[in-house]
Amino acid sequence: MSHFSTLRTKITDAEILKASLRDLGISVKTEADVRGYNGQRVRSDIVAILEGEYDLGWSRNADGSFDLIADLWGVAKRHNQTELINSINQKYAVNKTLAEVKRPGLQNANVKLVLQS
């Protein structure tokens, strides 16, 4: 029986996701296996290599969004999974926003970013 869970995300930009993971000090692989319970593995487009025996992976859907794939029980053994996933999502959101305001036509736009905890 697989321990892997699949969660829908709003992440759509692979390059920004990889940069966000690196910004957080997390090693990234592409087209790699996500490690799970008892040596189980599942292939993903992007893999965050975590300390310990478990990883986080993202696989692209037909609509361009990514699903998060992980053995969440295993990740939770060594990491606060809620804080970890939230920090990745927050870093992605900031990096995506910064990339969007650099698009042509938006150079003179005013951006107000409000962070709440």
Short mmCIF file of C-alpha atoms in Angstrom, two decimals:
data_model
loop_
_atom_site.label_atom_id
_atom_site.label_comp_id
_atom_site.label_asym_id
_atom_site.label_seq_id
_atom_site.Cartn_x
_atom_site.Cartn_y
_atom_site.Cartn_z
CA MET A 1 0.00 0.00 0.00
CA SER A 2 1.37 3.38 -0.99
CA HIS A 3 1.96 6.02 1.63
CA PHE A 4 2.05 8.82 -0.94
CA SER A 5 -0.53 11.61 -0.91
CA THR A 6 -1.31 13.89 -3.83
CA LEU A 7 -2.39 17.47 -3.12
CA ARG A 8 -3.60 19.97 -5.70
CA THR A 9 -1.65 23.25 -5.73
CA LYS A 10 -1.89 26.61 -7.49
CA ILE A 11 1.75 26.38 -8.57
CA THR A 12 2.15 26.72 -12.34
CA ASP A 13 5.72 27.93 -12.97
CA ALA A 14 8.39 25.24 -12.69
CA GLU A 15 11.34 27.65 -12.84
CA ILE A 16 9.96 29.85 -10.09
CA LEU A 17 9.20 26.79 -7.95
CA LYS A 18 12.78 25.52 -8.36
CA ALA A 19 14.21 28.98 -7.58
CA SER A 20 11.97 29.26 -4.51
CA LEU A 21 13.13 25.90 -3.18
CA ARG A 22 16.76 26.91 -3.71
CA ASP A 23 16.09 30.26 -1.98
CA LEU A 24 14.98 28.23 1.05
CA GLY A 25 18.19 26.18 0.96
CA ILE A 26 16.49 23.05 -0.38
CA SER A 27 18.25 20.93 -3.02
CA VAL A 28 16.23 20.39 -6.18
CA LYS A 29 16.21 17.62 -8.80
CA THR A 30 14.15 17.36 -11.95
CA GLU A 31 12.66 14.18 -13.39
CA ALA A 32 13.60 12.30 -10.22
CA ASP A 33 12.10 9.96 -7.63
CA VAL A 34 10.36 11.14 -4.48
CA ARG A 35 11.45 8.96 -1.57
CA GLY A 36 8.76 7.51 0.70
CA TYR A 37 8.06 4.85 3.31
CA ASN A 38 10.07 1.64 3.24
CA GLY A 39 11.97 2.56 0.08
CA GLN A 40 8.86 3.34 -1.96
CA ARG A 41 9.44 5.83 -4.76
CA VAL A 42 7.31 7.77 -7.20
CA ARG A 43 8.55 9.78 -10.19
CA SER A 44 7.98 13.55 -10.22
CA ASP A 45 8.88 16.46 -12.46
CA ILE A 46 10.45 18.45 -9.60
CA VAL A 47 11.76 16.97 -6.34
CA ALA A 48 12.78 18.81 -3.18
CA ILE A 49 15.46 16.68 -1.51
CA LEU A 50 14.83 16.94 2.21
CA GLU A 51 17.01 15.92 5.13
CA GLY A 52 16.15 12.37 6.12
CA GLU A 53 14.54 9.62 4.07
CA TYR A 54 11.55 11.49 2.59
CA ASP A 55 11.12 14.12 -0.13
CA LEU A 56 8.51 16.42 -1.63
CA GLY A 57 7.68 16.18 -5.33
CA TRP A 58 5.62 18.15 -7.83
CA SER A 59 4.10 16.65 -10.98
CA ARG A 60 2.61 18.73 -13.77
CA ASN A 61 -1.06 18.26 -14.66
CA ALA A 62 -2.57 18.62 -18.13
CA ASP A 63 -3.84 22.11 -17.19
CA GLY A 64 -0.29 23.30 -16.34
CA SER A 65 -0.69 23.28 -12.57
CA PHE A 66 1.38 21.05 -10.30
CA ASP A 67 0.28 18.48 -7.74
CA LEU A 68 2.36 18.04 -4.61
CA ILE A 69 3.26 14.38 -4.05
CA ALA A 70 4.74 13.21 -0.77
CA ASP A 71 4.66 10.65 1.98
CA LEU A 72 3.40 13.27 4.43
CA TRP A 73 3.63 10.91 7.41
CA GLY A 74 7.31 10.38 6.68
CA VAL A 75 8.02 14.06 6.04
CA ALA A 76 6.38 14.87 9.38
CA LYS A 77 8.81 12.58 11.21
CA ARG A 78 11.59 15.11 10.65
CA HIS A 79 9.92 18.33 9.55
CA ASN A 80 6.93 20.41 10.53
CA GLN A 81 5.18 19.66 7.25
CA THR A 82 2.68 22.51 7.58
CA GLU A 83 5.43 25.09 8.13
CA LEU A 84 7.58 23.58 5.39
CA ILE A 85 4.83 23.56 2.76
CA ASN A 86 3.63 27.02 3.81
CA SER A 87 7.14 28.45 3.55
CA ILE A 88 7.52 26.97 0.04
CA ASN A 89 4.14 28.36 -1.03
CA GLN A 90 4.95 31.80 0.43
CA LYS A 91 8.37 31.96 -1.25
CA TYR A 92 6.79 30.85 -4.53
CA ALA A 93 4.09 33.55 -4.25
CA VAL A 94 6.66 36.29 -3.59
CA ASN A 95 8.95 35.14 -6.42
CA LYS A 96 6.00 34.79 -8.82
CA THR A 97 4.80 38.30 -7.97
CA LEU A 98 8.27 39.77 -8.45
CA ALA A 99 8.58 38.00 -11.82
CA GLU A 100 5.17 39.28 -12.95
CA VAL A 101 5.95 42.93 -12.19
CA LYS A 102 9.06 42.69 -14.38
CA ARG A 103 6.92 41.89 -17.42
CA PRO A 104 6.80 44.48 -20.22
CA GLY A 105 4.28 47.22 -19.51
CA LEU A 106 4.43 46.83 -15.76
CA GLN A 107 7.76 48.54 -15.06
CA ASN A 108 6.03 51.65 -13.71
CA ALA A 109 3.35 49.78 -11.78
CA ASN A 110 3.11 50.20 -8.04
CA VAL A 111 3.05 46.96 -6.09
CA LYS A 112 2.02 46.71 -2.48
CA LEU A 113 2.83 43.35 -0.91
CA VAL A 114 1.24 42.61 2.46
CA LEU A 115 2.46 39.63 4.46
CA GLN A 116 0.37 38.30 7.30
CA SER A 117 1.23 35.70 9.86
#
